[in-house]
Amino acid sequence: MELNVLDVFYENWDGTMVLSNVDLYKNEDDFLTHAEQYIAETREWGFGISNVVEFMKIVVSEEGNWCEKSIAEKESFKGKEVWAYKTDIKEED
């Protein structure tokens, strides 16, 4: 399946992490490959990603907004629960 990386990634408000639904990838390496492509298409030169992948449960609203599940419960944020891969965005030297 060909992914349009501009449609399947989420970032936090300050652009320091990138996330995406785990069901879209074969494994963590596949996620990292697509995350690198996403960063290349959305940033000027000088940015990359960490090779560390974490799992987190997020809630995604119909509008495409998201937040961590624990925050969604506290704030009554409604949406679909999704397991996501997460990696950090970093400035390259």
PDB file of N, CA and C in Angstrom, residues 23-90:
ATOM      1  N   ASP A  23      -1.046   0.548  12.664  1.00  0.00           N
ATOM      2  CA  ASP A  23      -1.656  -0.368  11.695  1.00  0.00           C
ATOM      3  C   ASP A  23      -1.262  -0.069  10.253  1.00  0.00           C
ATOM      4  N   LEU A  24      -0.650   1.070  10.012  1.00  0.00           N
ATOM      5  CA  LEU A  24      -0.266   1.455   8.658  1.00  0.00           C
ATOM      6  C   LEU A  24       1.107   0.927   8.232  1.00  0.00           C
ATOM      7  N   TYR A  25       1.836   0.292   9.156  1.00  0.00           N
ATOM      8  CA  TYR A  25       3.233  -0.078   8.890  1.00  0.00           C
ATOM      9  C   TYR A  25       3.483  -1.552   9.163  1.00  0.00           C
ATOM     10  N   LYS A  26       4.454  -2.101   8.443  1.00  0.00           N
ATOM     11  CA  LYS A  26       4.855  -3.498   8.646  1.00  0.00           C
ATOM     12  C   LYS A  26       5.547  -3.681   9.989  1.00  0.00           C
ATOM     13  N   ASN A  27       6.358  -2.679  10.355  1.00  0.00           N
ATOM     14  CA  ASN A  27       7.148  -2.751  11.588  1.00  0.00           C
ATOM     15  C   ASN A  27       7.712  -1.367  11.899  1.00  0.00           C
ATOM     16  N   GLU A  28       8.512  -1.278  12.950  1.00  0.00           N
ATOM     17  CA  GLU A  28       9.092   0.011  13.355  1.00  0.00           C
ATOM     18  C   GLU A  28       9.998   0.605  12.285  1.00  0.00           C
ATOM     19  N   ASP A  29      10.767  -0.234  11.614  1.00  0.00           N
ATOM     20  CA  ASP A  29      11.658   0.264  10.562  1.00  0.00           C
ATOM     21  C   ASP A  29      10.867   0.890   9.414  1.00  0.00           C
ATOM     22  N   ASP A  30       9.746   0.269   9.052  1.00  0.00           N
ATOM     23  CA  ASP A  30       8.887   0.815   8.007  1.00  0.00           C
ATOM     24  C   ASP A  30       8.344   2.178   8.437  1.00  0.00           C
ATOM     25  N   PHE A  31       7.930   2.301   9.702  1.00  0.00           N
ATOM     26  CA  PHE A  31       7.482   3.587  10.232  1.00  0.00           C
ATOM     27  C   PHE A  31       8.588   4.636  10.119  1.00  0.00           C
ATOM     28  N   LEU A  32       9.807   4.291  10.536  1.00  0.00           N
ATOM     29  CA  LEU A  32      10.917   5.246  10.488  1.00  0.00           C
ATOM     30  C   LEU A  32      11.205   5.702   9.062  1.00  0.00           C
ATOM     31  N   THR A  33      11.128   4.789   8.110  1.00  0.00           N
ATOM     32  CA  THR A  33      11.347   5.144   6.705  1.00  0.00           C
ATOM     33  C   THR A  33      10.328   6.180   6.253  1.00  0.00           C
ATOM     34  N   HIS A  34       9.059   5.951   6.578  1.00  0.00           N
ATOM     35  CA  HIS A  34       8.012   6.883   6.185  1.00  0.00           C
ATOM     36  C   HIS A  34       8.099   8.195   6.977  1.00  0.00           C
ATOM     37  N   ALA A  35       8.502   8.117   8.238  1.00  0.00           N
ATOM     38  CA  ALA A  35       8.665   9.330   9.046  1.00  0.00           C
ATOM     39  C   ALA A  35       9.765  10.214   8.457  1.00  0.00           C
ATOM     40  N   GLU A  36      10.851   9.612   8.013  1.00  0.00           N
ATOM     41  CA  GLU A  36      11.922  10.374   7.366  1.00  0.00           C
ATOM     42  C   GLU A  36      11.411  11.059   6.100  1.00  0.00           C
ATOM     43  N   GLN A  37      10.596  10.344   5.336  1.00  0.00           N
ATOM     44  CA  GLN A  37      10.024  10.926   4.121  1.00  0.00           C
ATOM     45  C   GLN A  37       9.107  12.095   4.483  1.00  0.00           C
ATOM     46  N   TYR A  38       8.309  11.937   5.518  1.00  0.00           N
ATOM     47  CA  TYR A  38       7.418  13.014   5.962  1.00  0.00           C
ATOM     48  C   TYR A  38       8.214  14.264   6.345  1.00  0.00           C
ATOM     49  N   ILE A  39       9.276  14.074   7.127  1.00  0.00           N
ATOM     50  CA  ILE A  39      10.101  15.210   7.543  1.00  0.00           C
ATOM     51  C   ILE A  39      10.749  15.874   6.331  1.00  0.00           C
ATOM     52  N   ALA A  40      11.221  15.070   5.384  1.00  0.00           N
ATOM     53  CA  ALA A  40      11.843  15.632   4.176  1.00  0.00           C
ATOM     54  C   ALA A  40      10.842  16.477   3.376  1.00  0.00           C
ATOM     55  N   GLU A  41       9.564  16.099   3.396  1.00  0.00           N
ATOM     56  CA  GLU A  41       8.556  16.818   2.620  1.00  0.00           C
ATOM     57  C   GLU A  41       7.975  18.021   3.360  1.00  0.00           C
ATOM     58  N   THR A  42       8.158  18.085   4.675  1.00  0.00           N
ATOM     59  CA  THR A  42       7.524  19.160   5.437  1.00  0.00           C
ATOM     60  C   THR A  42       8.511  20.136   6.076  1.00  0.00           C
ATOM     61  N   ARG A  43       9.795  19.895   5.932  1.00  0.00           N
ATOM     62  CA  ARG A  43      10.809  20.755   6.552  1.00  0.00           C
ATOM     63  C   ARG A  43      11.839  21.193   5.527  1.00  0.00           C
ATOM     64  N   GLU A  44      12.445  22.281   5.852  1.00  0.00           N
ATOM     65  CA  GLU A  44      13.629  22.670   5.098  1.00  0.00           C
ATOM     66  C   GLU A  44      14.744  21.699   5.513  1.00  0.00           C
ATOM     67  N   TRP A  45      15.900  21.827   4.927  1.00  0.00           N
ATOM     68  CA  TRP A  45      17.027  20.973   5.289  1.00  0.00           C
ATOM     69  C   TRP A  45      17.384  21.174   6.753  1.00  0.00           C
ATOM     70  N   GLY A  46      18.099  20.232   7.321  1.00  0.00           N
ATOM     71  CA  GLY A  46      18.604  20.384   8.679  1.00  0.00           C
ATOM     72  C   GLY A  46      17.786  19.687   9.752  1.00  0.00           C
ATOM     73  N   PHE A  47      16.766  18.909   9.352  1.00  0.00           N
ATOM     74  CA  PHE A  47      15.981  18.169  10.325  1.00  0.00           C
ATOM     75  C   PHE A  47      16.000  16.695   9.998  1.00  0.00           C
ATOM     76  N   GLY A  48      15.960  15.893  11.049  1.00  0.00           N
ATOM     77  CA  GLY A  48      15.905  14.450  10.901  1.00  0.00           C
ATOM     78  C   GLY A  48      15.041  13.879  12.011  1.00  0.00           C
ATOM     79  N   ILE A  49      15.109  12.576  12.180  1.00  0.00           N
ATOM     80  CA  ILE A  49      14.346  11.931  13.238  1.00  0.00           C
ATOM     81  C   ILE A  49      15.263  11.053  14.073  1.00  0.00           C
ATOM     82  N   SER A  50      14.822  10.790  15.277  1.00  0.00           N
ATOM     83  CA  SER A  50      15.525   9.873  16.156  1.00  0.00           C
ATOM     84  C   SER A  50      15.284   8.456  15.654  1.00  0.00           C
ATOM     85  N   ASN A  51      16.192   7.547  15.940  1.00  0.00           N
ATOM     86  CA  ASN A  51      15.981   6.146  15.584  1.00  0.00           C
ATOM     87  C   ASN A  51      15.233   5.391  16.670  1.00  0.00           C
ATOM     88  N   VAL A  52      14.840   6.091  17.730  1.00  0.00           N
ATOM     89  CA  VAL A  52      14.110   5.473  18.830  1.00  0.00           C
ATOM     90  C   VAL A  52      12.618   5.584  18.547  1.00  0.00           C
ATOM     91  N   VAL A  53      11.930   4.453  18.583  1.00  0.00           N
ATOM     92  CA  VAL A  53      10.490   4.418  18.351  1.00  0.00           C
ATOM     93  C   VAL A  53       9.804   4.012  19.646  1.00  0.00           C
ATOM     94  N   GLU A  54       8.767   4.746  20.007  1.00  0.00           N
ATOM     95  CA  GLU A  54       7.970   4.418  21.187  1.00  0.00           C
ATOM     96  C   GLU A  54       6.532   4.189  20.747  1.00  0.00           C
ATOM     97  N   PHE A  55       5.771   3.465  21.591  1.00  0.00           N
ATOM     98  CA  PHE A  55       4.344   3.289  21.364  1.00  0.00           C
ATOM     99  C   PHE A  55       3.597   4.211  22.299  1.00  0.00           C
ATOM    100  N   MET A  56       2.506   4.777  21.821  1.00  0.00           N
ATOM    101  CA  MET A  56       1.645   5.538  22.708  1.00  0.00           C
ATOM    102  C   MET A  56       0.208   5.441  22.215  1.00  0.00           C
ATOM    103  N   LYS A  57      -0.711   5.494  23.147  1.00  0.00           N
ATOM    104  CA  LYS A  57      -2.137   5.485  22.820  1.00  0.00           C
ATOM    105  C   LYS A  57      -2.584   6.928  22.675  1.00  0.00           C
ATOM    106  N   ILE A  58      -3.168   7.248  21.518  1.00  0.00           N
ATOM    107  CA  ILE A  58      -3.669   8.595  21.284  1.00  0.00           C
ATOM    108  C   ILE A  58      -5.155   8.525  20.946  1.00  0.00           C
ATOM    109  N   VAL A  59      -5.806   9.671  21.034  1.00  0.00           N
ATOM    110  CA  VAL A  59      -7.199   9.806  20.618  1.00  0.00           C
ATOM    111  C   VAL A  59      -7.215  10.847  19.503  1.00  0.00           C
ATOM    112  N   VAL A  60      -7.831  10.476  18.362  1.00  0.00           N
ATOM    113  CA  VAL A  60      -7.870  11.337  17.192  1.00  0.00           C
ATOM    114  C   VAL A  60      -9.322  11.738  16.928  1.00  0.00           C
ATOM    115  N   SER A  61      -9.572  13.037  16.872  1.00  0.00           N
ATOM    116  CA  SER A  61     -10.927  13.531  16.612  1.00  0.00           C
ATOM    117  C   SER A  61     -11.249  13.443  15.121  1.00  0.00           C
ATOM    118  N   GLU A  62     -12.515  13.640  14.788  1.00  0.00           N
ATOM    119  CA  GLU A  62     -12.926  13.640  13.381  1.00  0.00           C
ATOM    120  C   GLU A  62     -12.242  14.750  12.591  1.00  0.00           C
ATOM    121  N   GLU A  63     -11.885  15.825  13.275  1.00  0.00           N
ATOM    122  CA  GLU A  63     -11.212  16.950  12.611  1.00  0.00           C
ATOM    123  C   GLU A  63      -9.717  16.707  12.409  1.00  0.00           C
ATOM    124  N   GLY A  64      -9.194  15.605  12.963  1.00  0.00           N
ATOM    125  CA  GLY A  64      -7.782  15.304  12.817  1.00  0.00           C
ATOM    126  C   GLY A  64      -6.917  15.796  13.951  1.00  0.00           C
ATOM    127  N   ASN A  65      -7.521  16.411  14.963  1.00  0.00           N
ATOM    128  CA  ASN A  65      -6.767  16.801  16.151  1.00  0.00           C
ATOM    129  C   ASN A  65      -6.506  15.559  16.986  1.00  0.00           C
ATOM    130  N   TRP A  66      -5.454  15.589  17.781  1.00  0.00           N
ATOM    131  CA  TRP A  66      -5.131  14.410  18.596  1.00  0.00           C
ATOM    132  C   TRP A  66      -4.585  14.845  19.937  1.00  0.00           C
ATOM    133  N   CYS A  67      -4.638  13.915  20.888  1.00  0.00           N
ATOM    134  CA  CYS A  67      -3.946  14.090  22.170  1.00  0.00           C
ATOM    135  C   CYS A  67      -3.730  12.714  22.791  1.00  0.00           C
ATOM    136  N   GLU A  68      -2.825  12.667  23.750  1.00  0.00           N
ATOM    137  CA  GLU A  68      -2.565  11.411  24.441  1.00  0.00           C
ATOM    138  C   GLU A  68      -3.836  10.960  25.146  1.00  0.00           C
ATOM    139  N   LYS A  69      -4.008   9.654  25.259  1.00  0.00           N
ATOM    140  CA  LYS A  69      -5.229   9.104  25.843  1.00  0.00           C
ATOM    141  C   LYS A  69      -5.452   9.612  27.263  1.00  0.00           C
ATOM    142  N   SER A  70      -4.414   9.672  28.067  1.00  0.00           N
ATOM    143  CA  SER A  70      -4.577  10.113  29.455  1.00  0.00           C
ATOM    144  C   SER A  70      -5.094  11.552  29.527  1.00  0.00           C
ATOM    145  N   ILE A  71      -4.633  12.398  28.625  1.00  0.00           N
ATOM    146  CA  ILE A  71      -5.106  13.783  28.585  1.00  0.00           C
ATOM    147  C   ILE A  71      -6.533  13.836  28.037  1.00  0.00           C
ATOM    148  N   ALA A  72      -6.824  13.024  27.042  1.00  0.00           N
ATOM    149  CA  ALA A  72      -8.171  12.992  26.460  1.00  0.00           C
ATOM    150  C   ALA A  72      -9.209  12.651  27.516  1.00  0.00           C
ATOM    151  N   GLU A  73      -8.883  11.716  28.397  1.00  0.00           N
ATOM    152  CA  GLU A  73      -9.816  11.332  29.455  1.00  0.00           C
ATOM    153  C   GLU A  73     -10.051  12.484  30.429  1.00  0.00           C
ATOM    154  N   LYS A  74      -9.017  13.203  30.786  1.00  0.00           N
ATOM    155  CA  LYS A  74      -9.134  14.331  31.721  1.00  0.00           C
ATOM    156  C   LYS A  74      -9.897  15.503  31.110  1.00  0.00           C
ATOM    157  N   GLU A  75      -9.707  15.720  29.819  1.00  0.00           N
ATOM    158  CA  GLU A  75     -10.273  16.894  29.145  1.00  0.00           C
ATOM    159  C   GLU A  75     -11.580  16.593  28.405  1.00  0.00           C
ATOM    160  N   SER A  76     -12.089  15.366  28.523  1.00  0.00           N
ATOM    161  CA  SER A  76     -13.300  14.946  27.797  1.00  0.00           C
ATOM    162  C   SER A  76     -13.155  15.124  26.288  1.00  0.00           C
ATOM    163  N   PHE A  77     -11.960  14.862  25.778  1.00  0.00           N
ATOM    164  CA  PHE A  77     -11.658  14.933  24.351  1.00  0.00           C
ATOM    165  C   PHE A  77     -12.222  13.682  23.688  1.00  0.00           C
ATOM    166  N   LYS A  78     -13.042  13.830  22.668  1.00  0.00           N
ATOM    167  CA  LYS A  78     -13.713  12.706  22.013  1.00  0.00           C
ATOM    168  C   LYS A  78     -13.047  12.378  20.688  1.00  0.00           C
ATOM    169  N   GLY A  79     -12.954  11.073  20.411  1.00  0.00           N
ATOM    170  CA  GLY A  79     -12.405  10.628  19.143  1.00  0.00           C
ATOM    171  C   GLY A  79     -12.115   9.147  19.179  1.00  0.00           C
ATOM    172  N   LYS A  80     -11.417   8.690  18.183  1.00  0.00           N
ATOM    173  CA  LYS A  80     -11.061   7.278  18.039  1.00  0.00           C
ATOM    174  C   LYS A  80      -9.723   7.016  18.713  1.00  0.00           C
ATOM    175  N   GLU A  81      -9.669   5.958  19.542  1.00  0.00           N
ATOM    176  CA  GLU A  81      -8.403   5.571  20.172  1.00  0.00           C
ATOM    177  C   GLU A  81      -7.547   4.809  19.164  1.00  0.00           C
ATOM    178  N   VAL A  82      -6.267   5.163  19.123  1.00  0.00           N
ATOM    179  CA  VAL A  82      -5.333   4.587  18.157  1.00  0.00           C
ATOM    180  C   VAL A  82      -3.998   4.328  18.851  1.00  0.00           C
ATOM    181  N   TRP A  83      -3.407   3.143  18.607  1.00  0.00           N
ATOM    182  CA  TRP A  83      -2.016   2.936  19.011  1.00  0.00           C
ATOM    183  C   TRP A  83      -1.142   3.576  17.950  1.00  0.00           C
ATOM    184  N   ALA A  84      -0.174   4.354  18.391  1.00  0.00           N
ATOM    185  CA  ALA A  84       0.674   5.085  17.448  1.00  0.00           C
ATOM    186  C   ALA A  84       2.145   4.807  17.729  1.00  0.00           C
ATOM    187  N   TYR A  85       2.918   4.777  16.640  1.00  0.00           N
ATOM    188  CA  TYR A  85       4.364   4.846  16.759  1.00  0.00           C
ATOM    189  C   TYR A  85       4.707   6.320  16.941  1.00  0.00           C
ATOM    190  N   LYS A  86       5.741   6.602  17.716  1.00  0.00           N
ATOM    191  CA  LYS A  86       6.196   7.966  17.951  1.00  0.00           C
ATOM    192  C   LYS A  86       7.714   8.002  17.860  1.00  0.00           C
ATOM    193  N   THR A  87       8.229   9.039  17.233  1.00  0.00           N
ATOM    194  CA  THR A  87       9.656   9.294  17.252  1.00  0.00           C
ATOM    195  C   THR A  87       9.882  10.799  17.339  1.00  0.00           C
ATOM    196  N   ASP A  88      11.026  11.181  17.819  1.00  0.00           N
ATOM    197  CA  ASP A  88      11.338  12.601  17.990  1.00  0.00           C
ATOM    198  C   ASP A  88      11.929  13.178  16.719  1.00  0.00           C
ATOM    199  N   ILE A  89      11.596  14.444  16.476  1.00  0.00           N
ATOM    200  CA  ILE A  89      12.187  15.208  15.386  1.00  0.00           C
ATOM    201  C   ILE A  89      13.373  15.957  15.988  1.00  0.00           C
ATOM    202  N   LYS A  90      14.475  15.947  15.269  1.00  0.00           N
ATOM    203  CA  LYS A  90      15.664  16.624  15.799  1.00  0.00           C
ATOM    204  C   LYS A  90      16.334  17.461  14.726  1.00  0.00           C
TER     205      LYS A  90
END
